[in-house]
Phi, psi and omega in degrees: 000319181293323180288328175294320176298318179298321178295319179296315179299319179298318178296319179297319180297317179297321177297317178297320180298314181292328180284325184269311185279334180235085181297157178304141178068013182297327182287346181261000181286129180268144179294147180295156180291336180221155179281124180295144181282139177272129180303148184299321182292331178290319177299319180297319180294315184293334181254013183282159176301326179297320180295317179295322177298316179298321179299313181292321176297318181294318178301311183295314182294325178290321177299317180292330175297322179284332171299312180296316182299319182276356170268320185282315190304315181297342184262006179303313178298321180295319181294312182296324178294319179295333180275002175088016178278115183266331182281126178297320181296316180293320178297319178296317180295316180296319182287348179269356183296327178297321178292320177295321176296326177296319176300317177300321178296321178294323176296321178298311183290340178283314188265344179244119183258008182293346180275350182297128174061032174239116186300324183297334180274006162258321183290314183296312176299327179292319176298321177296323177298315180301309183295313185295313185290315181290317180294328177297317179296330184259017184302135177241007176207158179296322179298317177297318180298317181292312183295319181291328176295319179297314179300315181294315184296315179295321180297315180300317180297317182291322179291320177296315181299318179297318181296312182287326179296309182292327178299322185272345187249334189268122175066193179269170177075047181300323181296317179295319180293321177296324176296320176297319177304312181290323179297321179291328174298315177299322178296316178297320179293336178274323183290322182304303177299330177297321177298318179299320184291325187263346187264078171078192182298147182306328182265000182273111184277321186301313178301324180291322177296321181291320178294318177299317178300319179298315180296316181292324177294320177297316176296321177297323178297320178294319179296318178297321177299318178297320180297318183280343184293136179301144181272087182278140179294149179286132180300141179287142179296144181287144178289147177081000000 
């Protein structure tokens, strides 16, 4: 029954994706004859020091989100077993709540634009990521496991959305910035398993949670430094 429910949810998600990401008649839309002009005040915002600060904060926080994801995910079976879940189907369903919460987070960032260019909506999801991922590894009850997954899943979605959004919108060279976004994801995906390998016995969760907390705290310190750093204007390119 649980696997049938998962199949139904997957079908519903695909329907939502096609309805939201691919609007009707999108394939029949012809490109405009001329490129629309971007308002001057919009250009100023996109090239401002605040925008560049947000881009760098988003890149770092998204990379750390993938560090956390690739540290937490391999231990889902161990956590559910430690919590006394005997049914494989129930354990799979419980461990999937973080992914469902991530889908919810992407829906939030799609339909709500109030997080655009607001530093607090990078800082708050990152703090939620720290609490959610470490507390998930240290869960001592099913309620804690469920709540931390929701916190973690929404945070991962918001941090990823911020990274790709700012990469594609801020300044020139969107392709290069998107490449940096993807490269940092790969770095995070490599660091996560590395933490698992070096932090104690393979089945010891607590040492891995502590190392993950240490890494996230170090990243958080860098993000706080970025927030406090003065927003200096970018030097103008030299003539000739």
